[in-house]
Amino acid sequence: DIVLTQSPATLSLSPGERATLSCRASQDVVDFLAWYQQKPGQAPRLLIYDASNRATGIPARFSGSASGTDFTLTISSLEPEDFAVYYCQQRSSWPPTFGQGTRLEIK
Amino acid sequence: QVQLQQWGAGLVKPSETLSLTCAVNGGSLTGYYWNWIRQSPGNGLEWIGQISHSGGINYNPSLKSRVTILVDTSKNQISLNLSSVTAADTAMFFCARSHISRQLTFDSWAQGTLVTVSS
């Protein structure tokens, strides 16, 4: 199975700051990588698919990029509702796999 | 807008079968895959398997011997059975939708069901 390694495990920032979350794949996943946001007590929500495409209804402050096996989720200016756990997930190889998550917390 | 609603037993005894159902409200099964995903503190998010409206099925090899996913098109429902459960199967279980064009990208999720395996 493809292993996705997310870093950092926890990111402490203030509202208005820029957040940069990373996900590294253990092998090539092309651009078949998605990002999800999960808040306590809720299901994950799709933010970005295929590395850089925003899902329906996702604000423009969320963006994704890729460089080889390294993927980045950027939140340009944090809003209070953005503090949550973020997961990456690959669909390049069966079975699909998820990263272990990055917790974005208020500093 | 489609809504997924799931239900099932929250407590299952070891060696028994876990059963969950997911209803698709406000949308059609056609054109999508319907997935089961679980989440636990120890294993994180783990994809269990998927089924299409026509019955096409894919399972995670790690669980394939114990998993059955079914579709009931007359009720617009999908079901999950996981047999011979152990404490390691304790998790939050989600059903989720994926479009046939990106069948492993999960764009809509149910609220989840916490299943505890304990005697």
mmCIF file with all atom_site columns, C-alpha atoms in Angstrom:
data_model
loop_
_atom_site.group_PDB
_atom_site.id
_atom_site.type_symbol
_atom_site.label_atom_id
_atom_site.label_alt_id
_atom_site.label_comp_id
_atom_site.label_asym_id
_atom_site.label_entity_id
_atom_site.label_seq_id
_atom_site.pdbx_PDB_ins_code
_atom_site.Cartn_x
_atom_site.Cartn_y
_atom_site.Cartn_z
_atom_site.occupancy
_atom_site.B_iso_or_equiv
_atom_site.pdbx_formal_charge
_atom_site.auth_seq_id
_atom_site.auth_comp_id
_atom_site.auth_asym_id
_atom_site.auth_atom_id
_atom_site.pdbx_PDB_model_num
ATOM 1   C CA . ASP A 1 1   ? 0.000   0.000   0.000   1.00 0.00 ? 1   ASP A CA 1
ATOM 2   C CA . ILE A 1 2   ? 1.098   3.577   -0.606  1.00 0.00 ? 2   ILE A CA 1
ATOM 3   C CA . VAL A 1 3   ? 2.054   5.377   2.596   1.00 0.00 ? 3   VAL A CA 1
ATOM 4   C CA . LEU A 1 4   ? 1.247   9.065   2.934   1.00 0.00 ? 4   LEU A CA 1
ATOM 5   C CA . THR A 1 5   ? 3.273   10.970  5.511   1.00 0.00 ? 5   THR A CA 1
ATOM 6   C CA . GLN A 1 6   ? 1.882   14.292  6.672   1.00 0.00 ? 6   GLN A CA 1
ATOM 7   C CA . SER A 1 7   ? 3.822   17.038  8.375   1.00 0.00 ? 7   SER A CA 1
ATOM 8   C CA . PRO A 1 8   ? 3.800   18.641  10.760  1.00 0.00 ? 8   PRO A CA 1
ATOM 9   C CA . ALA A 1 9   ? 1.645   16.569  13.098  1.00 0.00 ? 9   ALA A CA 1
ATOM 10  C CA . THR A 1 10  ? 0.422   19.776  14.730  1.00 0.00 ? 10  THR A CA 1
ATOM 11  C CA . LEU A 1 11  ? 0.550   23.327  13.417  1.00 0.00 ? 11  LEU A CA 1
ATOM 12  C CA . SER A 1 12  ? -0.147  26.247  15.730  1.00 0.00 ? 12  SER A CA 1
ATOM 13  C CA . LEU A 1 13  ? -1.108  29.488  14.009  1.00 0.00 ? 13  LEU A CA 1
ATOM 14  C CA . SER A 1 14  ? -3.267  32.555  14.541  1.00 0.00 ? 14  SER A CA 1
ATOM 15  C CA . PRO A 1 15  ? -6.277  33.683  12.503  1.00 0.00 ? 15  PRO A CA 1
ATOM 16  C CA . GLY A 1 16  ? -5.159  35.687  9.501   1.00 0.00 ? 16  GLY A CA 1
ATOM 17  C CA . GLU A 1 17  ? -1.889  33.774  9.146   1.00 0.00 ? 17  GLU A CA 1
ATOM 18  C CA . ARG A 1 18  ? -0.955  31.525  6.242   1.00 0.00 ? 18  ARG A CA 1
ATOM 19  C CA . ALA A 1 19  ? -0.971  27.766  6.785   1.00 0.00 ? 19  ALA A CA 1
ATOM 20  C CA . THR A 1 20  ? 1.142   25.312  4.811   1.00 0.00 ? 20  THR A CA 1
ATOM 21  C CA . LEU A 1 21  ? 0.477   21.597  5.287   1.00 0.00 ? 21  LEU A CA 1
ATOM 22  C CA . SER A 1 22  ? 2.533   18.873  3.636   1.00 0.00 ? 22  SER A CA 1
ATOM 23  C CA . CYS A 1 23  ? 1.891   15.332  2.456   1.00 0.00 ? 23  CYS A CA 1
ATOM 24  C CA . ARG A 1 24  ? 4.586   13.066  1.013   1.00 0.00 ? 24  ARG A CA 1
ATOM 25  C CA . ALA A 1 25  ? 3.753   9.856   -0.853  1.00 0.00 ? 25  ALA A CA 1
ATOM 26  C CA . SER A 1 26  ? 5.938   6.737   -0.606  1.00 0.00 ? 26  SER A CA 1
ATOM 27  C CA . GLN A 1 27  ? 5.702   6.310   -4.382  1.00 0.00 ? 27  GLN A CA 1
ATOM 28  C CA . ASP A 1 28  ? 4.385   8.167   -7.395  1.00 0.00 ? 28  ASP A CA 1
ATOM 29  C CA . VAL A 1 29  ? 0.671   8.967   -7.182  1.00 0.00 ? 29  VAL A CA 1
ATOM 30  C CA . VAL A 1 30  ? 0.666   11.225  -10.237 1.00 0.00 ? 30  VAL A CA 1
ATOM 31  C CA . ASP A 1 31  ? -1.724  14.015  -9.163  1.00 0.00 ? 31  ASP A CA 1
ATOM 32  C CA . PHE A 1 32  ? -4.337  11.693  -7.711  1.00 0.00 ? 32  PHE A CA 1
ATOM 33  C CA . LEU A 1 33  ? -4.309  13.203  -4.259  1.00 0.00 ? 33  LEU A CA 1
ATOM 34  C CA . ALA A 1 34  ? -7.127  14.767  -2.257  1.00 0.00 ? 34  ALA A CA 1
ATOM 35  C CA . TRP A 1 35  ? -7.317  16.816  0.917   1.00 0.00 ? 35  TRP A CA 1
ATOM 36  C CA . TYR A 1 36  ? -10.041 16.591  3.541   1.00 0.00 ? 36  TYR A CA 1
ATOM 37  C CA . GLN A 1 37  ? -10.933 18.685  6.580   1.00 0.00 ? 37  GLN A CA 1
ATOM 38  C CA . GLN A 1 38  ? -12.397 17.108  9.696   1.00 0.00 ? 38  GLN A CA 1
ATOM 39  C CA . LYS A 1 39  ? -13.834 18.935  12.670  1.00 0.00 ? 39  LYS A CA 1
ATOM 40  C CA . PRO A 1 40  ? -14.598 17.256  16.008  1.00 0.00 ? 40  PRO A CA 1
ATOM 41  C CA . GLY A 1 41  ? -17.669 15.055  15.853  1.00 0.00 ? 41  GLY A CA 1
ATOM 42  C CA . GLN A 1 42  ? -18.010 15.449  12.104  1.00 0.00 ? 42  GLN A CA 1
ATOM 43  C CA . ALA A 1 43  ? -17.211 13.423  9.028   1.00 0.00 ? 43  ALA A CA 1
ATOM 44  C CA . PRO A 1 44  ? -14.334 14.503  6.804   1.00 0.00 ? 44  PRO A CA 1
ATOM 45  C CA . ARG A 1 45  ? -15.157 17.066  4.107   1.00 0.00 ? 45  ARG A CA 1
ATOM 46  C CA . LEU A 1 46  ? -13.539 17.073  0.691   1.00 0.00 ? 46  LEU A CA 1
ATOM 47  C CA . LEU A 1 47  ? -11.536 20.258  0.067   1.00 0.00 ? 47  LEU A CA 1
ATOM 48  C CA . ILE A 1 48  ? -9.206  19.545  -2.850  1.00 0.00 ? 48  ILE A CA 1
ATOM 49  C CA . TYR A 1 49  ? -9.143  16.732  -5.401  1.00 0.00 ? 49  TYR A CA 1
ATOM 50  C CA . ASP A 1 50  ? -6.496  15.715  -7.915  1.00 0.00 ? 50  ASP A CA 1
ATOM 51  C CA . ALA A 1 51  ? -3.897  17.836  -6.141  1.00 0.00 ? 51  ALA A CA 1
ATOM 52  C CA . SER A 1 52  ? -5.140  21.298  -7.042  1.00 0.00 ? 52  SER A CA 1
ATOM 53  C CA . ASN A 1 53  ? -8.874  21.343  -7.781  1.00 0.00 ? 53  ASN A CA 1
ATOM 54  C CA . ARG A 1 54  ? -11.189 22.867  -5.207  1.00 0.00 ? 54  ARG A CA 1
ATOM 55  C CA . ALA A 1 55  ? -14.313 20.871  -4.464  1.00 0.00 ? 55  ALA A CA 1
ATOM 56  C CA . THR A 1 56  ? -17.727 22.462  -4.785  1.00 0.00 ? 56  THR A CA 1
ATOM 57  C CA . GLY A 1 57  ? -18.319 25.254  -2.300  1.00 0.00 ? 57  GLY A CA 1
ATOM 58  C CA . ILE A 1 58  ? -14.752 25.378  -0.963  1.00 0.00 ? 58  ILE A CA 1
ATOM 59  C CA . PRO A 1 59  ? -13.452 28.934  -0.428  1.00 0.00 ? 59  PRO A CA 1
ATOM 60  C CA . ALA A 1 60  ? -10.669 30.257  -2.605  1.00 0.00 ? 60  ALA A CA 1
ATOM 61  C CA . ARG A 1 61  ? -8.331  30.624  0.383   1.00 0.00 ? 61  ARG A CA 1
ATOM 62  C CA . PHE A 1 62  ? -7.777  26.867  0.138   1.00 0.00 ? 62  PHE A CA 1
ATOM 63  C CA . SER A 1 63  ? -5.354  25.764  -2.554  1.00 0.00 ? 63  SER A CA 1
ATOM 64  C CA . GLY A 1 64  ? -3.355  22.658  -3.363  1.00 0.00 ? 64  GLY A CA 1
ATOM 65  C CA . SER A 1 65  ? -0.151  22.036  -5.250  1.00 0.00 ? 65  SER A CA 1
ATOM 66  C CA . ALA A 1 66  ? 2.165   19.190  -6.147  1.00 0.00 ? 66  ALA A CA 1
ATOM 67  C CA . SER A 1 67  ? 5.837   18.608  -6.851  1.00 0.00 ? 67  SER A CA 1
ATOM 68  C CA . GLY A 1 68  ? 6.712   15.000  -7.583  1.00 0.00 ? 68  GLY A CA 1
ATOM 69  C CA . THR A 1 69  ? 5.634   12.982  -4.567  1.00 0.00 ? 69  THR A CA 1
ATOM 70  C CA . ASP A 1 70  ? 5.284   16.066  -2.359  1.00 0.00 ? 70  ASP A CA 1
ATOM 71  C CA . PHE A 1 71  ? 1.908   17.739  -1.999  1.00 0.00 ? 71  PHE A CA 1
ATOM 72  C CA . THR A 1 72  ? 0.951   20.952  -0.236  1.00 0.00 ? 72  THR A CA 1
ATOM 73  C CA . LEU A 1 73  ? -2.305  22.339  1.075   1.00 0.00 ? 73  LEU A CA 1
ATOM 74  C CA . THR A 1 74  ? -2.193  26.081  1.618   1.00 0.00 ? 74  THR A CA 1
ATOM 75  C CA . ILE A 1 75  ? -4.730  28.179  3.481   1.00 0.00 ? 75  ILE A CA 1
ATOM 76  C CA . SER A 1 76  ? -3.910  31.754  2.530   1.00 0.00 ? 76  SER A CA 1
ATOM 77  C CA . SER A 1 77  ? -5.453  33.535  5.515   1.00 0.00 ? 77  SER A CA 1
ATOM 78  C CA . LEU A 1 78  ? -6.835  31.469  8.353   1.00 0.00 ? 78  LEU A CA 1
ATOM 79  C CA . GLU A 1 79  ? -10.405 31.955  9.437   1.00 0.00 ? 79  GLU A CA 1
ATOM 80  C CA . PRO A 1 80  ? -11.584 30.765  12.880  1.00 0.00 ? 80  PRO A CA 1
ATOM 81  C CA . GLU A 1 81  ? -13.541 27.912  11.276  1.00 0.00 ? 81  GLU A CA 1
ATOM 82  C CA . ASP A 1 82  ? -10.406 26.535  9.580   1.00 0.00 ? 82  ASP A CA 1
ATOM 83  C CA . PHE A 1 83  ? -8.928  25.116  12.773  1.00 0.00 ? 83  PHE A CA 1
ATOM 84  C CA . ALA A 1 84  ? -9.423  21.377  12.356  1.00 0.00 ? 84  ALA A CA 1
ATOM 85  C CA . VAL A 1 85  ? -7.597  18.213  11.342  1.00 0.00 ? 85  VAL A CA 1
ATOM 86  C CA . TYR A 1 86  ? -6.559  17.833  7.706   1.00 0.00 ? 86  TYR A CA 1
ATOM 87  C CA . TYR A 1 87  ? -5.959  14.557  5.874   1.00 0.00 ? 87  TYR A CA 1
ATOM 88  C CA . CYS A 1 88  ? -4.497  13.746  2.497   1.00 0.00 ? 88  CYS A CA 1
ATOM 89  C CA . GLN A 1 89  ? -5.624  10.688  0.522   1.00 0.00 ? 89  GLN A CA 1
ATOM 90  C CA . GLN A 1 90  ? -4.350  9.033   -2.659  1.00 0.00 ? 90  GLN A CA 1
ATOM 91  C CA . ARG A 1 91  ? -6.418  7.318   -5.317  1.00 0.00 ? 91  ARG A CA 1
ATOM 92  C CA . SER A 1 92  ? -3.573  6.340   -7.626  1.00 0.00 ? 92  SER A CA 1
ATOM 93  C CA . SER A 1 93  ? -3.169  2.800   -6.367  1.00 0.00 ? 93  SER A CA 1
ATOM 94  C CA . TRP A 1 94  ? -5.478  0.244   -4.780  1.00 0.00 ? 94  TRP A CA 1
ATOM 95  C CA . PRO A 1 95  ? -6.383  0.387   -1.998  1.00 0.00 ? 95  PRO A CA 1
ATOM 96  C CA . PRO A 1 96  ? -6.799  4.133   -1.503  1.00 0.00 ? 96  PRO A CA 1
ATOM 97  C CA . THR A 1 97  ? -4.950  5.283   1.580   1.00 0.00 ? 97  THR A CA 1
ATOM 98  C CA . PHE A 1 98  ? -4.988  8.278   3.898   1.00 0.00 ? 98  PHE A CA 1
ATOM 99  C CA . GLY A 1 99  ? -2.297  10.181  5.733   1.00 0.00 ? 99  GLY A CA 1
ATOM 100 C CA . GLN A 1 100 ? -2.298  10.286  9.510   1.00 0.00 ? 100 GLN A CA 1
ATOM 101 C CA . GLY A 1 101 ? -3.448  13.903  9.630   1.00 0.00 ? 101 GLY A CA 1
ATOM 102 C CA . THR A 1 102 ? -2.218  17.355  10.596  1.00 0.00 ? 102 THR A CA 1
ATOM 103 C CA . ARG A 1 103 ? -3.950  19.112  13.450  1.00 0.00 ? 103 ARG A CA 1
ATOM 104 C CA . LEU A 1 104 ? -4.244  22.852  12.855  1.00 0.00 ? 104 LEU A CA 1
ATOM 105 C CA . GLU A 1 105 ? -4.740  24.570  16.178  1.00 0.00 ? 105 GLU A CA 1
ATOM 106 C CA . ILE A 1 106 ? -5.164  28.134  17.322  1.00 0.00 ? 106 ILE A CA 1
ATOM 107 C CA . LYS A 1 107 ? -2.000  29.671  18.710  1.00 0.00 ? 107 LYS A CA 1
ATOM 108 C CA . GLN B 2 1   ? -28.545 17.987  -2.480  1.00 0.00 ? 1   GLN B CA 1
ATOM 109 C CA . VAL B 2 2   ? -27.850 14.400  -1.557  1.00 0.00 ? 2   VAL B CA 1
ATOM 110 C CA . GLN B 2 3   ? -27.812 13.438  2.091   1.00 0.00 ? 3   GLN B CA 1
ATOM 111 C CA . LEU B 2 4   ? -26.426 10.203  3.439   1.00 0.00 ? 4   LEU B CA 1
ATOM 112 C CA . GLN B 2 5   ? -27.956 8.803   6.596   1.00 0.00 ? 5   GLN B CA 1
ATOM 113 C CA . GLN B 2 6   ? -26.551 5.715   8.265   1.00 0.00 ? 6   GLN B CA 1
ATOM 114 C CA . TRP B 2 7   ? -27.498 3.515   11.153  1.00 0.00 ? 7   TRP B CA 1
ATOM 115 C CA . GLY B 2 8   ? -26.683 0.199   12.797  1.00 0.00 ? 8   GLY B CA 1
ATOM 116 C CA . ALA B 2 9   ? -25.778 -1.493  16.052  1.00 0.00 ? 9   ALA B CA 1
ATOM 117 C CA . GLY B 2 10  ? -23.312 0.480   18.141  1.00 0.00 ? 10  GLY B CA 1
ATOM 118 C CA . LEU B 2 11  ? -22.191 -2.496  20.227  1.00 0.00 ? 11  LEU B CA 1
ATOM 119 C CA . VAL B 2 12  ? -21.174 -5.823  18.739  1.00 0.00 ? 12  VAL B CA 1
ATOM 120 C CA . LYS B 2 13  ? -19.813 -8.875  20.550  1.00 0.00 ? 13  LYS B CA 1
ATOM 121 C CA . PRO B 2 14  ? -16.479 -10.383 19.535  1.00 0.00 ? 14  PRO B CA 1
ATOM 122 C CA . SER B 2 15  ? -16.755 -13.015 16.767  1.00 0.00 ? 15  SER B CA 1
ATOM 123 C CA . GLU B 2 16  ? -20.144 -11.678 15.678  1.00 0.00 ? 16  GLU B CA 1
ATOM 124 C CA . THR B 2 17  ? -21.052 -9.686  12.560  1.00 0.00 ? 17  THR B CA 1
ATOM 125 C CA . LEU B 2 18  ? -21.166 -5.914  12.403  1.00 0.00 ? 18  LEU B CA 1
ATOM 126 C CA . SER B 2 19  ? -24.010 -4.587  10.243  1.00 0.00 ? 19  SER B CA 1
ATOM 127 C CA . LEU B 2 20  ? -24.592 -1.027  9.060   1.00 0.00 ? 20  LEU B CA 1
ATOM 128 C CA . THR B 2 21  ? -26.957 0.557   6.548   1.00 0.00 ? 21  THR B CA 1
ATOM 129 C CA . CYS B 2 22  ? -26.650 3.817   4.628   1.00 0.00 ? 22  CYS B CA 1
ATOM 130 C CA . ALA B 2 23  ? -29.621 5.516   2.964   1.00 0.00 ? 23  ALA B CA 1
ATOM 131 C CA . VAL B 2 24  ? -29.155 7.906   0.059   1.00 0.00 ? 24  VAL B CA 1
ATOM 132 C CA . ASN B 2 25  ? -31.735 10.700  0.309   1.00 0.00 ? 25  ASN B CA 1
ATOM 133 C CA . GLY B 2 26  ? -32.358 13.332  -2.339  1.00 0.00 ? 26  GLY B CA 1
ATOM 134 C CA . GLY B 2 27  ? -30.238 11.677  -4.987  1.00 0.00 ? 27  GLY B CA 1
ATOM 135 C CA . SER B 2 28  ? -29.771 8.648   -7.173  1.00 0.00 ? 28  SER B CA 1
ATOM 136 C CA . LEU B 2 29  ? -27.420 5.717   -6.714  1.00 0.00 ? 29  LEU B CA 1
ATOM 137 C CA . THR B 2 30  ? -26.714 5.820   -10.442 1.00 0.00 ? 30  THR B CA 1
ATOM 138 C CA . GLY B 2 31  ? -23.434 7.315   -11.556 1.00 0.00 ? 31  GLY B CA 1
ATOM 139 C CA . TYR B 2 32  ? -21.669 6.881   -8.248  1.00 0.00 ? 32  TYR B CA 1
ATOM 140 C CA . TYR B 2 33  ? -19.783 4.420   -6.122  1.00 0.00 ? 33  TYR B CA 1
ATOM 141 C CA . TRP B 2 34  ? -20.835 4.024   -2.504  1.00 0.00 ? 34  TRP B CA 1
ATOM 142 C CA . ASN B 2 35  ? -18.059 3.471   -0.045  1.00 0.00 ? 35  ASN B CA 1
ATOM 143 C CA . TRP B 2 36  ? -17.498 2.385   3.521   1.00 0.00 ? 36  TRP B CA 1
ATOM 144 C CA . ILE B 2 37  ? -14.615 3.937   5.423   1.00 0.00 ? 37  ILE B CA 1
ATOM 145 C CA . ARG B 2 38  ? -13.677 3.524   9.068   1.00 0.00 ? 38  ARG B CA 1
ATOM 146 C CA . GLN B 2 39  ? -11.654 5.633   11.462  1.00 0.00 ? 39  GLN B CA 1
ATOM 147 C CA . SER B 2 40  ? -9.954  4.572   14.654  1.00 0.00 ? 40  SER B CA 1
ATOM 148 C CA . PRO B 2 41  ? -7.300  6.170   16.856  1.00 0.00 ? 41  PRO B CA 1
ATOM 149 C CA . GLY B 2 42  ? -4.881  3.369   16.109  1.00 0.00 ? 42  GLY B CA 1
ATOM 150 C CA . ASN B 2 43  ? -5.337  2.940   12.361  1.00 0.00 ? 43  ASN B CA 1
ATOM 151 C CA . GLY B 2 44  ? -6.607  6.351   11.272  1.00 0.00 ? 44  GLY B CA 1
ATOM 152 C CA . LEU B 2 45  ? -8.845  6.450   8.214   1.00 0.00 ? 45  LEU B CA 1
ATOM 153 C CA . GLU B 2 46  ? -9.133  3.130   6.387   1.00 0.00 ? 46  GLU B CA 1
ATOM 154 C CA . TRP B 2 47  ? -11.097 2.459   3.218   1.00 0.00 ? 47  TRP B CA 1
ATOM 155 C CA . ILE B 2 48  ? -13.132 -0.738  3.513   1.00 0.00 ? 48  ILE B CA 1
ATOM 156 C CA . GLY B 2 49  ? -14.749 -1.113  0.111   1.00 0.00 ? 49  GLY B CA 1
ATOM 157 C CA . GLN B 2 50  ? -17.243 0.200   -2.419  1.00 0.00 ? 50  GLN B CA 1
ATOM 158 C CA . ILE B 2 51  ? -20.191 -0.792  -4.565  1.00 0.00 ? 51  ILE B CA 1
ATOM 159 C CA . SER B 2 52  ? -21.796 0.778   -7.618  1.00 0.00 ? 52  SER B CA 1
ATOM 160 C CA . HIS B 2 53  ? -25.520 0.994   -8.341  1.00 0.00 ? 53  HIS B CA 1
ATOM 161 C CA . SER B 2 54  ? -25.149 -1.943  -10.694 1.00 0.00 ? 54  SER B CA 1
ATOM 162 C CA . GLY B 2 55  ? -23.376 -4.070  -8.105  1.00 0.00 ? 55  GLY B CA 1
ATOM 163 C CA . GLY B 2 56  ? -19.742 -3.630  -9.110  1.00 0.00 ? 56  GLY B CA 1
ATOM 164 C CA . ILE B 2 57  ? -17.674 -4.212  -5.970  1.00 0.00 ? 57  ILE B CA 1
ATOM 165 C CA . ASN B 2 58  ? -14.145 -3.475  -4.796  1.00 0.00 ? 58  ASN B CA 1
ATOM 166 C CA . TYR B 2 59  ? -12.804 -4.400  -1.367  1.00 0.00 ? 59  TYR B CA 1
ATOM 167 C CA . ASN B 2 60  ? -9.684  -3.539  0.582   1.00 0.00 ? 60  ASN B CA 1
ATOM 168 C CA . PRO B 2 61  ? -7.568  -6.715  0.408   1.00 0.00 ? 61  PRO B CA 1
ATOM 169 C CA . SER B 2 62  ? -6.825  -6.411  4.128   1.00 0.00 ? 62  SER B CA 1
ATOM 170 C CA . LEU B 2 63  ? -10.509 -6.909  4.965   1.00 0.00 ? 63  LEU B CA 1
ATOM 171 C CA . LYS B 2 64  ? -11.808 -8.720  1.904   1.00 0.00 ? 64  LYS B CA 1
ATOM 172 C CA . SER B 2 65  ? -12.282 -12.101 3.604   1.00 0.00 ? 65  SER B CA 1
ATOM 173 C CA . ARG B 2 66  ? -14.651 -10.599 6.200   1.00 0.00 ? 66  ARG B CA 1
ATOM 174 C CA . VAL B 2 67  ? -16.503 -7.846  4.303   1.00 0.00 ? 67  VAL B CA 1
ATOM 175 C CA . THR B 2 68  ? -19.752 -7.897  2.364   1.00 0.00 ? 68  THR B CA 1
ATOM 176 C CA . ILE B 2 69  ? -21.180 -4.738  0.800   1.00 0.00 ? 69  ILE B CA 1
ATOM 177 C CA . LEU B 2 70  ? -24.615 -4.842  -0.792  1.00 0.00 ? 70  LEU B CA 1
ATOM 178 C CA . VAL B 2 71  ? -26.837 -2.382  -2.653  1.00 0.00 ? 71  VAL B CA 1
ATOM 179 C CA . ASP B 2 72  ? -30.639 -2.258  -2.536  1.00 0.00 ? 72  ASP B CA 1
ATOM 180 C CA . THR B 2 73  ? -31.717 -0.070  -5.430  1.00 0.00 ? 73  THR B CA 1
ATOM 181 C CA . SER B 2 74  ? -35.412 -0.308  -4.487  1.00 0.00 ? 74  SER B CA 1
ATOM 182 C CA . LYS B 2 75  ? -34.679 1.365   -1.160  1.00 0.00 ? 75  LYS B CA 1
ATOM 183 C CA . ASN B 2 76  ? -31.736 3.543   -2.271  1.00 0.00 ? 76  ASN B CA 1
ATOM 184 C CA . GLN B 2 77  ? -29.623 1.921   0.441   1.00 0.00 ? 77  GLN B CA 1
ATOM 185 C CA . ILE B 2 78  ? -26.194 0.377   0.823   1.00 0.00 ? 78  ILE B CA 1
ATOM 186 C CA . SER B 2 79  ? -25.213 -2.025  3.565   1.00 0.00 ? 79  SER B CA 1
ATOM 187 C CA . LEU B 2 80  ? -22.019 -3.249  5.199   1.00 0.00 ? 80  LEU B CA 1
ATOM 188 C CA . ASN B 2 81  ? -21.437 -6.539  6.971   1.00 0.00 ? 81  ASN B CA 1
ATOM 189 C CA . LEU B 2 82  ? -18.125 -7.210  8.690   1.00 0.00 ? 82  LEU B CA 1
ATOM 190 C CA . SER B 2 83  ? -17.860 -10.702 10.126  1.00 0.00 ? 83  SER B CA 1
ATOM 191 C CA . SER B 2 84  ? -15.805 -12.232 12.923  1.00 0.00 ? 84  SER B CA 1
ATOM 192 C CA . VAL B 2 85  ? -15.148 -8.890  14.563  1.00 0.00 ? 85  VAL B CA 1
ATOM 193 C CA . THR B 2 86  ? -12.568 -8.299  17.269  1.00 0.00 ? 86  THR B CA 1
ATOM 194 C CA . ALA B 2 87  ? -11.729 -5.348  19.475  1.00 0.00 ? 87  ALA B CA 1
ATOM 195 C CA . ALA B 2 88  ? -9.458  -4.136  16.679  1.00 0.00 ? 88  ALA B CA 1
ATOM 196 C CA . ASP B 2 89  ? -12.573 -3.445  14.604  1.00 0.00 ? 89  ASP B CA 1
ATOM 197 C CA . THR B 2 90  ? -13.815 -0.839  17.086  1.00 0.00 ? 90  THR B CA 1
ATOM 198 C CA . ALA B 2 91  ? -14.080 2.357   15.054  1.00 0.00 ? 91  ALA B CA 1
ATOM 199 C CA . MET B 2 92  ? -16.248 5.116   13.663  1.00 0.00 ? 92  MET B CA 1
ATOM 200 C CA . PHE B 2 93  ? -17.709 3.869   10.394  1.00 0.00 ? 93  PHE B CA 1
ATOM 201 C CA . PHE B 2 94  ? -18.722 6.203   7.566   1.00 0.00 ? 94  PHE B CA 1
ATOM 202 C CA . CYS B 2 95  ? -20.483 5.698   4.292   1.00 0.00 ? 95  CYS B CA 1
ATOM 203 C CA . ALA B 2 96  ? -19.344 8.055   1.561   1.00 0.00 ? 96  ALA B CA 1
ATOM 204 C CA . ARG B 2 97  ? -20.062 8.774   -2.085  1.00 0.00 ? 97  ARG B CA 1
ATOM 205 C CA . SER B 2 98  ? -17.629 8.929   -4.989  1.00 0.00 ? 98  SER B CA 1
ATOM 206 C CA . HIS B 2 99  ? -18.379 9.793   -8.608  1.00 0.00 ? 99  HIS B CA 1
ATOM 207 C CA . ILE B 2 100 ? -17.684 7.138   -11.243 1.00 0.00 ? 100 ILE B CA 1
ATOM 208 C CA . SER B 2 101 ? -15.187 9.490   -12.916 1.00 0.00 ? 101 SER B CA 1
ATOM 209 C CA . ARG B 2 102 ? -13.156 9.688   -9.690  1.00 0.00 ? 102 ARG B CA 1
ATOM 210 C CA . GLN B 2 103 ? -14.293 6.569   -7.954  1.00 0.00 ? 103 GLN B CA 1
ATOM 211 C CA . LEU B 2 104 ? -11.873 6.884   -5.070  1.00 0.00 ? 104 LEU B CA 1
ATOM 212 C CA . THR B 2 105 ? -12.443 10.552  -4.208  1.00 0.00 ? 105 THR B CA 1
ATOM 213 C CA . PHE B 2 106 ? -15.072 10.875  -1.497  1.00 0.00 ? 106 PHE B CA 1
ATOM 214 C CA . ASP B 2 107 ? -17.206 13.958  -2.034  1.00 0.00 ? 107 ASP B CA 1
ATOM 215 C CA . SER B 2 108 ? -20.100 13.384  0.357   1.00 0.00 ? 108 SER B CA 1
ATOM 216 C CA . TRP B 2 109 ? -20.128 11.622  3.715   1.00 0.00 ? 109 TRP B CA 1
ATOM 217 C CA . ALA B 2 110 ? -22.676 10.436  6.234   1.00 0.00 ? 110 ALA B CA 1
ATOM 218 C CA . GLN B 2 111 ? -22.438 11.449  9.848   1.00 0.00 ? 111 GLN B CA 1
ATOM 219 C CA . GLY B 2 112 ? -20.800 8.233   10.986  1.00 0.00 ? 112 GLY B CA 1
ATOM 220 C CA . THR B 2 113 ? -21.658 5.419   13.393  1.00 0.00 ? 113 THR B CA 1
ATOM 221 C CA . LEU B 2 114 ? -19.453 4.509   16.333  1.00 0.00 ? 114 LEU B CA 1
ATOM 222 C CA . VAL B 2 115 ? -19.195 0.743   16.635  1.00 0.00 ? 115 VAL B CA 1
ATOM 223 C CA . THR B 2 116 ? -17.640 -0.793  19.720  1.00 0.00 ? 116 THR B CA 1
ATOM 224 C CA . VAL B 2 117 ? -16.677 -4.456  19.798  1.00 0.00 ? 117 VAL B CA 1
ATOM 225 C CA . SER B 2 118 ? -16.967 -5.746  23.334  1.00 0.00 ? 118 SER B CA 1
ATOM 226 C CA . SER B 2 119 ? -18.514 -8.591  25.263  1.00 0.00 ? 119 SER B CA 1
#
